[in-house]
Amino acid sequence: MKTVVPARAAWSRVIREGETLTITDLHGNQAVDFLVYDAHDTAVRYSAPDTVQAQGGIFLTTGSVLMSGEHTPLMTVTADDVGRHDTVGGACSKESNTLRYGHHTWSQHACVDNFLAEGAKHGLGKRDLVSNINWYMNVPVEQDGTLGIVDGISAPGLSLTLRAERDVLVLVSNCPQINNPCNGFDPTPVEMTIEAAETTIGDAR
Amino acid sequence: MATQTTYGARDHARAQEGTRAEAMPVVPAGNWPDPPCEAGHLVWAETVAGGNYTHRVLARGTELRLTDPHGDACAHLLLYAEGRPWERLNVADTVKVQWNAYLGEGQLLLSDQGRVLASVVVDTSGRHDALCGTSTLVSNTGRYGDGTPQSPSPAGRELFKLAAAKNGLEPRDLPPSLSFFQGVRIREDGTLDFTGSAGPGGSVTLRAEQDVTVLIANVPHPADPRPDYLSTPLEVLAWRAEPTRAGDALWDATPEGRRAFLNTAEFLASKGRA
């Protein structure tokens, strides 16, 4: 199953255990804000700190396991063309945009609104939003702790693949941010491909 | 003392008043022996045992000093706007908006609503972490054999669940937390370097910039590589003081912080809390 998520849009889907989700950066340097929940108990949800703890680092790539707040696996990165993705920066919001750029950004679209609108379809509310993954977003940390969203290292057509370790609900905001390089200042569409368990890499083990 | 009768049991229970333990709240807080402010201004004085938790609502302008007297405390901390828990600490915004992954003096603890919940006004430790969160039942059971709250090795998340419940909150209300007194640094390749404690005596003072609910779990840092569950008491003192105002150095320290303070001031003014 293939779906193109338009620029600035939200998307969600239940991915069954063993199925894979491939996210393709169609035009390059598109930040894909991503949250994942246990489909049967959404109180069990992605935890950035548990994921960082589990792999001993802040960048995600092949082999990274996305952990829940109960320190249990939700999904595993089974393939990655890019090499690193962000666990630290979280989502843009209308509110944080006023701090980062100024109050003139208040009327712009932002990821938190996408997460709220899409999450509501599944009974999720604001308390269910936590620090999320930003696929394709490049956030280095300098020795003195300075961190920032800088030019991306992705390119048109690069993709990553996630295997569901249980039935999961995935929430995506195809980031509308236009004030920093996370999208190259130009939000573009991405493609979602869900493949059945029997055709996944995991089954080759 | 005989406890076979109700009168005896009552006398026995009442005779316990005045017992001193190492970890306990001092009530009233003004009885704390060595106050860092005018004794009458203290509103919270407590020593939290290793592997235990505490929680309190603090009025805007209250200063909260956390101290690690023995060198192996780790204060895992969550903040909520009091009475409005849908506004809460946002660790991602805290590091991203301020362009810094490391907690320290002058940094603001930002809510998810573009406002300040608290600011870090003093830091004598420099060993803190905003990235690894706290420990869990699963991870502590794997490392120490148990992680339940009554066990010898309670997990931070399990203690946060209890502290949250006592404030009408549920596990869904627990976002990523901050931890003080056990440091982590990021290497160039993104991997973690656990730098541990600065030693006995380090302290951090936070200033509440809104009325806040504070949850604190004092448990080992999840990246602490030592095989034993090492968690020593945490000292907690809070006293009445003044919030940061326009004209204070912290207000204008960064453009992002200034806008966060402006948003906070305007929000409070519109509630009639100038």
Short mmCIF file of C-alpha atoms in Angstrom, two decimals:
data_model
loop_
_atom_site.label_atom_id
_atom_site.label_comp_id
_atom_site.label_asym_id
_atom_site.label_seq_id
_atom_site.Cartn_x
_atom_site.Cartn_y
_atom_site.Cartn_z
CA MET A 1 0.00 0.00 0.00
CA LYS A 2 1.44 3.35 -1.06
CA THR A 3 0.21 6.78 0.05
CA VAL A 4 1.63 10.16 -0.75
CA VAL A 5 1.30 12.55 2.18
CA PRO A 6 1.07 16.07 0.78
CA ALA A 7 3.27 18.88 2.00
CA ARG A 8 2.14 20.18 5.43
CA ALA A 9 -0.40 17.35 5.87
CA ALA A 10 -0.99 14.85 8.68
CA TRP A 11 -1.29 11.08 8.31
CA SER A 12 -1.96 8.12 10.59
CA ARG A 13 -2.28 4.37 10.25
CA VAL A 14 -2.25 1.20 12.32
CA ILE A 15 0.71 -0.97 11.34
CA ARG A 16 0.33 -4.61 12.34
CA GLU A 17 3.07 -6.54 14.08
CA GLY A 18 5.68 -7.63 11.55
CA GLU A 19 4.52 -5.23 8.85
CA THR A 20 6.94 -2.60 7.63
CA LEU A 21 6.48 1.09 6.97
CA THR A 22 8.82 2.73 4.49
CA ILE A 23 8.99 6.52 4.50
CA THR A 24 10.42 8.01 1.31
CA ASP A 25 11.67 11.58 1.19
CA LEU A 26 10.42 12.30 -2.35
CA HIS A 27 12.01 15.71 -2.85
CA GLY A 28 14.74 15.71 -0.19
CA ASN A 29 15.25 17.41 3.20
CA GLN A 30 11.65 17.01 4.37
CA ALA A 31 11.30 16.64 8.13
CA VAL A 32 8.74 13.94 8.98
CA ASP A 33 7.52 14.37 12.56
CA PHE A 34 6.58 10.97 13.91
CA LEU A 35 4.88 9.50 16.99
CA VAL A 36 4.03 5.87 17.63
CA TYR A 37 1.70 4.23 20.14
CA ASP A 38 0.76 0.69 21.09
CA ALA A 39 -2.40 0.35 18.99
CA HIS A 40 -4.23 -1.47 21.81
CA ASP A 41 -3.05 0.73 24.70
CA THR A 42 -2.14 4.23 23.59
CA ALA A 43 -0.86 5.07 27.09
CA VAL A 44 2.15 3.02 25.94
CA ARG A 45 3.78 5.39 23.49
CA TYR A 46 7.08 6.47 22.00
CA SER A 47 9.60 7.77 24.51
CA ALA A 48 12.54 9.76 23.19
CA PRO A 49 14.51 9.36 26.44
CA ASP A 50 13.98 5.59 26.60
CA THR A 51 15.02 5.30 22.97
CA VAL A 52 18.15 7.39 23.62
CA GLN A 53 18.92 5.29 26.72
CA ALA A 54 18.42 2.01 24.90
CA GLN A 55 20.84 2.76 22.10
CA GLY A 56 23.25 5.00 24.01
CA GLY A 57 22.95 7.91 21.58
CA ILE A 58 20.68 10.58 20.18
CA PHE A 59 20.77 9.81 16.44
CA LEU A 60 18.53 7.14 14.93
CA THR A 61 19.58 4.84 12.09
CA THR A 62 19.47 1.18 11.04
CA GLY A 63 19.14 -1.01 14.13
CA SER A 64 17.63 1.68 16.33
CA VAL A 65 14.69 0.41 18.37
CA LEU A 66 11.92 2.90 19.10
CA MET A 67 11.10 2.33 22.77
CA SER A 68 7.97 3.14 24.74
CA GLY A 69 7.86 4.99 28.05
CA GLU A 70 7.61 1.55 29.67
CA HIS A 71 10.91 0.65 28.00
CA THR A 72 9.40 -1.88 25.60
CA PRO A 73 10.01 -1.98 21.82
CA LEU A 74 7.46 -0.46 19.45
CA MET A 75 9.28 -0.41 16.10
CA THR A 76 12.78 -1.11 14.74
CA VAL A 77 14.60 0.76 11.98
CA THR A 78 15.50 -2.02 9.54
CA ALA A 79 16.90 0.11 6.70
CA ASP A 80 18.06 3.69 6.39
CA ASP A 81 19.58 5.51 3.41
CA VAL A 82 20.37 8.67 5.36
CA GLY A 83 22.40 7.66 8.41
CA ARG A 84 20.94 9.77 11.15
CA HIS A 85 17.63 11.18 12.29
CA ASP A 86 16.62 13.41 15.21
CA THR A 87 15.30 12.43 18.65
CA VAL A 88 15.84 15.75 20.41
CA GLY A 89 14.10 18.66 18.68
CA GLY A 90 10.46 17.66 19.07
CA ALA A 91 7.69 19.26 17.06
CA CYS A 92 7.17 22.82 15.93
CA SER A 93 4.12 24.51 17.38
CA LYS A 94 2.50 27.89 16.93
CA GLU A 95 3.58 28.64 20.51
CA SER A 96 7.23 27.59 20.21
CA ASN A 97 7.44 29.43 16.87
CA THR A 98 6.69 32.68 18.70
CA LEU A 99 9.75 32.04 20.87
CA ARG A 100 12.05 30.86 18.09
CA TYR A 101 11.27 33.41 15.40
CA GLY A 102 8.83 36.02 16.69
CA HIS A 103 5.12 36.59 17.01
CA HIS A 104 4.69 37.13 13.27
CA THR A 105 4.78 33.31 12.85
CA TRP A 106 1.62 32.72 14.91
CA SER A 107 -0.65 32.23 11.90
CA GLN A 108 1.62 29.66 10.25
CA HIS A 109 0.92 25.92 10.21
CA ALA A 110 2.78 23.76 12.73
CA CYS A 111 3.25 20.09 13.58
CA VAL A 112 1.57 20.10 16.99
CA ASP A 113 -1.70 21.16 15.33
CA ASN A 114 -1.32 18.30 12.84
CA PHE A 115 -0.71 15.83 15.68
CA LEU A 116 -3.72 17.13 17.63
CA ALA A 117 -6.08 16.98 14.65
CA GLU A 118 -4.89 13.57 13.44
CA GLY A 119 -4.60 12.12 16.97
CA ALA A 120 -8.17 13.16 17.78
CA LYS A 121 -9.37 10.67 15.14
CA HIS A 122 -7.96 7.95 17.42
CA GLY A 123 -9.08 9.37 20.76
CA LEU A 124 -5.72 10.95 21.50
CA GLY A 125 -5.47 14.38 23.07
CA LYS A 126 -2.84 16.88 24.06
CA ARG A 127 -1.63 14.83 27.03
CA ASP A 128 -0.71 12.09 24.58
CA LEU A 129 1.77 14.28 22.70
CA VAL A 130 5.36 13.77 23.79
CA SER A 131 8.78 14.51 22.30
CA ASN A 132 8.70 12.97 18.83
CA ILE A 133 11.09 11.68 16.19
CA ASN A 134 12.00 13.91 13.27
CA TRP A 135 12.94 11.66 10.39
CA TYR A 136 15.43 13.29 8.00
CA MET A 137 16.01 16.24 10.33
CA ASN A 138 19.62 17.10 11.16
CA VAL A 139 20.24 18.34 14.73
CA PRO A 140 23.90 18.22 15.75
CA VAL A 141 25.03 18.99 19.32
CA GLU A 142 28.29 20.92 19.76
CA GLN A 143 30.69 20.27 22.63
CA ASP A 144 29.34 23.23 24.60
CA GLY A 145 25.79 21.91 24.23
CA THR A 146 24.75 24.28 21.45
CA LEU A 147 22.25 22.48 19.29
CA GLY A 148 20.25 23.51 16.29
CA ILE A 149 18.37 22.38 13.22
CA VAL A 150 20.81 22.72 10.32
CA ASP A 151 20.80 21.87 6.64
CA GLY A 152 19.62 18.32 6.05
CA ILE A 153 21.70 15.39 4.82
CA SER A 154 18.79 13.71 3.05
CA ALA A 155 18.18 13.83 -0.69
CA PRO A 156 15.33 13.10 -3.13
CA GLY A 157 14.29 9.45 -3.04
CA LEU A 158 16.10 8.44 0.13
CA SER A 159 14.06 6.26 2.44
CA LEU A 160 13.98 4.44 5.75
CA THR A 161 12.06 1.36 6.80
CA LEU A 162 10.50 0.55 10.17
CA ARG A 163 9.25 -2.84 11.31
CA ALA A 164 6.37 -2.91 13.78
CA GLU A 165 7.31 -5.00 16.84
CA ARG A 166 3.65 -5.10 17.87
CA ASP A 167 0.45 -3.57 16.51
CA VAL A 168 1.19 0.14 16.54
CA LEU A 169 -0.59 3.37 15.70
CA VAL A 170 1.65 5.78 13.80
CA LEU A 171 0.97 9.53 13.75
CA VAL A 172 2.82 11.68 11.22
CA SER A 173 3.01 15.40 10.63
CA ASN A 174 4.69 16.15 7.33
CA CYS A 175 6.31 19.23 8.80
CA PRO A 176 4.99 22.61 7.57
CA GLN A 177 7.85 24.61 9.11
CA ILE A 178 9.16 27.35 6.79
CA ASN A 179 11.45 29.27 9.14
CA ASN A 180 14.37 26.85 9.43
CA PRO A 181 16.29 24.41 7.24
CA CYS A 182 14.42 21.30 8.45
CA ASN A 183 12.52 21.34 5.17
CA GLY A 184 14.98 23.38 3.20
CA PHE A 185 12.44 26.20 3.85
CA ASP A 186 10.10 24.46 1.39
CA PRO A 187 7.77 21.69 2.66
CA THR A 188 7.35 18.84 0.15
CA PRO A 189 5.38 15.56 -0.03
CA VAL A 190 6.61 12.23 1.32
CA GLU A 191 5.51 8.70 0.50
CA MET A 192 4.38 6.00 2.93
CA THR A 193 4.59 2.35 1.91
CA ILE A 194 3.20 -0.42 4.11
CA GLU A 195 4.24 -3.96 3.29
CA ALA A 196 2.94 -7.20 4.71
CA ALA A 197 4.92 -9.23 7.20
CA GLU A 198 5.80 -11.99 4.76
CA THR A 199 7.65 -9.62 2.44
CA THR A 200 9.66 -7.88 5.16
CA ILE A 201 13.36 -7.99 5.86
CA GLY A 202 12.59 -9.36 9.31
CA ASP A 203 11.24 -12.58 7.81
CA ALA A 204 14.58 -13.31 6.19
CA ARG A 205 16.10 -14.05 9.59
CA MET B 1 3.93 0.70 75.92
CA ALA B 2 0.89 -1.53 75.99
CA THR B 3 -1.01 -1.54 72.71
CA GLN B 4 -3.59 -4.20 73.48
CA THR B 5 -6.24 -1.53 74.15
CA THR B 6 -7.41 1.37 71.99
CA TYR B 7 -6.20 3.81 74.67
CA GLY B 8 -2.78 2.20 74.82
CA ALA B 9 -2.49 2.07 71.04
CA ARG B 10 -3.42 5.76 70.88
CA ASP B 11 -0.83 6.68 73.49
CA HIS B 12 1.79 4.57 71.69
CA ALA B 13 1.10 6.26 68.37
CA ARG B 14 1.09 9.75 69.87
CA ALA B 15 4.36 9.14 71.72
CA GLN B 16 6.11 8.83 68.35
CA GLU B 17 5.84 12.54 67.60
CA GLY B 18 9.21 14.21 67.54
CA THR B 19 11.07 11.18 66.18
CA ARG B 20 13.77 12.25 63.76
CA ALA B 21 14.61 10.36 60.58
CA GLU B 22 17.27 11.28 58.04
CA ALA B 23 14.69 11.51 55.27
CA MET B 24 11.56 13.39 56.28
CA PRO B 25 9.73 16.66 55.81
CA VAL B 26 10.25 19.33 58.42
CA VAL B 27 6.85 20.88 59.22
CA PRO B 28 6.59 23.77 59.59
CA ALA B 29 9.43 24.37 57.15
CA GLY B 30 10.62 27.31 59.26
CA ASN B 31 12.00 24.76 61.73
CA TRP B 32 14.67 23.74 59.22
CA PRO B 33 17.93 24.36 61.08
CA ASP B 34 19.95 26.20 58.45
CA PRO B 35 17.61 28.21 56.21
CA PRO B 36 19.04 29.85 53.06
CA CYS B 37 16.60 32.75 53.49
CA GLU B 38 14.66 34.43 56.27
CA ALA B 39 13.31 31.51 58.28
CA GLY B 40 9.77 32.83 57.99
CA HIS B 41 9.96 32.61 54.19
CA LEU B 42 10.57 28.86 54.01
CA VAL B 43 7.54 26.96 52.68
CA TRP B 44 9.03 23.52 52.02
CA ALA B 45 11.87 21.74 53.81
CA GLU B 46 12.32 18.05 53.18
CA THR B 47 14.96 15.38 52.80
CA VAL B 48 13.85 12.85 50.18
CA ALA B 49 15.28 9.36 50.68
CA GLY B 50 17.19 7.67 47.89
CA GLY B 51 14.64 5.71 45.86
CA ASN B 52 11.74 7.90 46.92
CA TYR B 53 9.67 10.80 45.62
CA THR B 54 7.98 14.00 46.61
CA HIS B 55 5.66 16.59 45.10
CA ARG B 56 4.33 20.05 45.88
CA VAL B 57 2.47 23.00 44.40
CA LEU B 58 4.58 26.17 44.37
CA ALA B 59 3.29 29.70 43.90
CA ARG B 60 4.78 31.92 41.21
CA GLY B 61 7.93 33.55 42.54
CA THR B 62 8.83 30.69 44.90
CA GLU B 63 12.46 29.58 44.72
CA LEU B 64 13.17 25.86 44.97
CA ARG B 65 16.66 24.71 45.91
CA LEU B 66 17.62 21.09 45.34
CA THR B 67 20.83 19.95 47.01
CA ASP B 68 22.79 16.71 46.71
CA PRO B 69 24.40 16.46 50.18
CA HIS B 70 26.14 13.10 49.77
CA GLY B 71 26.91 13.07 46.05
CA ASP B 72 24.60 10.35 44.77
CA ALA B 73 21.25 12.08 44.56
CA CYS B 74 19.61 12.42 41.15
CA ALA B 75 16.55 14.66 41.08
CA HIS B 76 14.25 13.65 38.21
CA LEU B 77 11.83 16.53 37.75
CA LEU B 78 8.51 17.26 36.05
CA LEU B 79 6.59 20.54 36.06
CA TYR B 80 2.95 21.35 35.28
CA ALA B 81 1.03 24.60 35.32
CA GLU B 82 -0.90 24.22 38.57
CA GLY B 83 -4.51 23.30 37.91
CA ARG B 84 -3.91 23.23 34.14
CA PRO B 85 -1.86 20.07 33.59
CA TRP B 86 -2.33 20.29 29.83
CA GLU B 87 0.39 22.92 30.05
CA ARG B 88 3.53 21.11 31.16
CA LEU B 89 7.28 20.85 30.83
CA ASN B 90 8.39 20.34 27.24
CA VAL B 91 11.97 19.10 27.24
CA ALA B 92 12.27 19.28 23.44
CA ASP B 93 11.20 22.92 23.37
CA THR B 94 13.43 23.65 26.37
CA VAL B 95 16.57 22.53 24.53
CA LYS B 96 15.56 23.49 20.97
CA VAL B 97 14.22 26.98 21.63
CA GLN B 98 17.25 27.90 23.74
CA TRP B 99 19.74 26.32 21.32
CA ASN B 100 21.29 24.28 24.10
CA ALA B 101 21.07 20.62 25.10
CA TYR B 102 22.66 21.10 28.51
CA LEU B 103 20.82 22.42 31.56
CA GLY B 104 22.48 25.16 33.58
CA GLU B 105 22.26 28.55 35.20
CA GLY B 106 20.13 31.01 33.28
CA GLN B 107 18.22 28.39 31.37
CA LEU B 108 14.43 28.47 31.31
CA LEU B 109 12.27 25.38 31.74
CA LEU B 110 9.69 25.95 29.03
CA SER B 111 6.15 24.70 28.81
CA ASP B 112 4.57 23.35 25.64
CA GLN B 113 2.64 26.64 25.37
CA GLY B 114 5.53 28.98 24.60
CA ARG B 115 5.80 30.12 28.21
CA VAL B 116 8.18 29.75 31.15
CA LEU B 117 7.32 27.37 34.00
CA ALA B 118 10.54 27.90 35.94
CA SER B 119 14.02 29.30 35.49
CA VAL B 120 17.36 27.96 36.71
CA VAL B 121 18.77 30.82 38.79
CA VAL B 122 21.70 29.08 40.52
CA ASP B 123 23.64 25.97 39.56
CA THR B 124 26.73 24.86 41.48
CA SER B 125 26.74 21.30 40.07
CA GLY B 126 26.80 21.49 36.28
CA ARG B 127 26.02 17.77 36.02
CA HIS B 128 22.53 17.45 34.62
CA ASP B 129 20.67 15.78 31.77
CA ALA B 130 17.70 16.58 29.55
CA LEU B 131 17.96 13.63 27.16
CA CYS B 132 17.82 10.29 28.97
CA GLY B 133 14.71 10.71 31.09
CA THR B 134 14.24 8.41 34.05
CA SER B 135 14.27 4.69 34.80
CA THR B 136 11.40 2.26 34.27
CA LEU B 137 10.02 -0.90 35.83
CA VAL B 138 11.35 -2.91 32.89
CA SER B 139 14.84 -1.40 32.91
CA ASN B 140 15.26 -1.57 36.70
CA THR B 141 13.99 -5.14 36.84
CA GLY B 142 16.60 -6.01 34.24
CA ARG B 143 19.42 -4.16 36.00
CA TYR B 144 18.66 -4.55 39.69
CA GLY B 145 16.09 -7.35 39.87
CA ASP B 146 13.13 -5.12 40.72
CA GLY B 147 11.74 -1.68 39.96
CA THR B 148 8.50 -1.53 41.91
CA PRO B 149 8.03 1.43 44.28
CA GLN B 150 8.34 -0.61 47.50
CA SER B 151 11.38 -2.57 46.33
CA PRO B 152 15.00 -1.70 47.14
CA SER B 153 15.39 -0.34 43.58
CA PRO B 154 12.32 1.74 42.65
CA ALA B 155 12.10 3.04 39.08
CA GLY B 156 11.67 6.77 38.50
CA ARG B 157 8.68 6.32 36.22
CA GLU B 158 6.88 4.18 38.81
CA LEU B 159 7.46 6.89 41.44
CA PHE B 160 6.33 9.60 39.01
CA LYS B 161 3.09 7.62 38.48
CA LEU B 162 2.42 7.79 42.22
CA ALA B 163 3.33 11.46 42.53
CA ALA B 164 1.17 12.20 39.48
CA ALA B 165 -1.78 10.24 40.89
CA LYS B 166 -1.66 12.33 44.07
CA ASN B 167 -2.18 15.39 41.88
CA GLY B 168 -5.02 13.92 39.85
CA LEU B 169 -2.76 12.95 36.95
CA GLU B 170 -2.29 9.66 35.13
CA PRO B 171 0.61 7.94 33.33
CA ARG B 172 -0.53 9.66 30.11
CA ASP B 173 0.34 12.94 31.81
CA LEU B 174 4.02 11.99 32.21
CA PRO B 175 6.17 13.51 29.45
CA PRO B 176 9.98 13.20 29.26
CA SER B 177 11.59 14.51 32.46
CA LEU B 178 14.77 16.37 33.38
CA SER B 179 17.39 15.09 35.81
CA PHE B 180 19.74 17.05 38.03
CA PHE B 181 23.07 16.02 39.65
CA GLN B 182 24.08 13.24 37.25
CA GLY B 183 25.54 14.51 34.01
CA VAL B 184 25.41 13.32 30.43
CA ARG B 185 27.28 14.82 27.49
CA ILE B 186 26.86 14.10 23.78
CA ARG B 187 29.88 13.05 21.73
CA GLU B 188 30.25 14.30 18.16
CA ASP B 189 28.83 11.04 16.80
CA GLY B 190 25.71 11.43 18.95
CA THR B 191 26.61 8.78 21.54
CA LEU B 192 26.23 9.43 25.26
CA ASP B 193 29.03 10.13 27.70
CA PHE B 194 27.84 9.68 31.29
CA THR B 195 29.81 12.14 33.43
CA GLY B 196 28.18 11.31 36.77
CA SER B 197 28.03 13.46 39.86
CA ALA B 198 29.96 16.63 40.69
CA GLY B 199 30.34 15.26 44.23
CA PRO B 200 28.67 16.11 47.52
CA GLY B 201 27.14 19.53 48.03
CA GLY B 202 26.03 20.55 44.57
CA SER B 203 22.80 22.50 44.35
CA VAL B 204 20.37 23.93 41.83
CA THR B 205 17.88 26.69 42.51
CA LEU B 206 14.79 27.00 40.34
CA ARG B 207 12.41 29.95 40.39
CA ALA B 208 8.74 29.28 39.67
CA GLU B 209 7.58 31.72 36.97
CA GLN B 210 3.99 30.44 37.13
CA ASP B 211 2.11 28.53 39.84
CA VAL B 212 3.46 25.04 39.24
CA THR B 213 2.98 21.46 40.35
CA VAL B 214 6.40 19.89 40.91
CA LEU B 215 7.00 16.12 40.82
CA ILE B 216 10.43 14.86 41.94
CA ALA B 217 11.76 11.29 41.92
CA ASN B 218 15.16 10.72 43.53
CA VAL B 219 16.51 7.59 41.81
CA PRO B 220 19.75 6.63 40.02
CA HIS B 221 20.24 8.05 36.54
CA PRO B 222 19.33 5.45 33.90
CA ALA B 223 22.76 5.79 32.26
CA ASP B 224 24.64 5.31 35.55
CA PRO B 225 26.89 2.35 34.71
CA ARG B 226 27.54 1.25 38.30
CA PRO B 227 26.05 -2.17 39.02
CA ASP B 228 24.55 -1.23 42.40
CA TYR B 229 21.45 0.90 42.92
CA LEU B 230 23.18 3.95 44.42
CA SER B 231 20.80 6.69 45.49
CA THR B 232 21.49 9.02 48.42
CA PRO B 233 19.11 11.55 49.97
CA LEU B 234 18.06 14.75 48.23
CA GLU B 235 17.52 17.98 50.15
CA VAL B 236 14.57 20.12 49.05
CA LEU B 237 14.05 23.67 50.30
CA ALA B 238 11.63 26.27 48.92
CA TRP B 239 10.97 29.82 50.01
CA ARG B 240 8.89 32.83 49.04
CA ALA B 241 10.69 35.13 46.63
CA GLU B 242 9.93 37.17 43.51
CA PRO B 243 9.41 35.97 39.93
CA THR B 244 11.60 37.24 37.13
CA ARG B 245 10.36 40.62 35.91
CA ALA B 246 11.10 42.96 33.01
CA GLY B 247 14.41 44.64 33.81
CA ASP B 248 15.96 41.58 35.48
CA ALA B 249 19.08 40.38 33.67
CA LEU B 250 17.52 36.96 33.04
CA TRP B 251 14.50 38.52 31.32
CA ASP B 252 16.62 39.89 28.49
CA ALA B 253 19.39 37.27 28.47
CA THR B 254 18.27 35.86 25.08
CA PRO B 255 15.65 36.94 22.53
CA GLU B 256 13.94 33.56 22.82
CA GLY B 257 13.80 33.83 26.61
CA ARG B 258 12.55 37.40 26.47
CA ARG B 259 9.65 36.33 24.25
CA ALA B 260 8.92 33.41 26.61
CA PHE B 261 8.78 35.80 29.57
CA LEU B 262 6.62 38.22 27.56
CA ASN B 263 4.20 35.43 26.65
CA THR B 264 4.07 34.34 30.29
CA ALA B 265 3.51 37.86 31.61
CA GLU B 266 0.75 38.52 29.10
CA PHE B 267 -0.94 35.21 29.91
CA LEU B 268 -0.87 35.99 33.63
CA ALA B 269 -2.07 39.56 33.06
CA SER B 270 -5.03 38.34 31.04
CA LYS B 271 -5.90 36.06 33.98
CA GLY B 272 -5.74 39.06 36.29
CA ARG B 273 -2.36 38.01 37.70
CA ALA B 274 -0.08 40.86 36.64
#
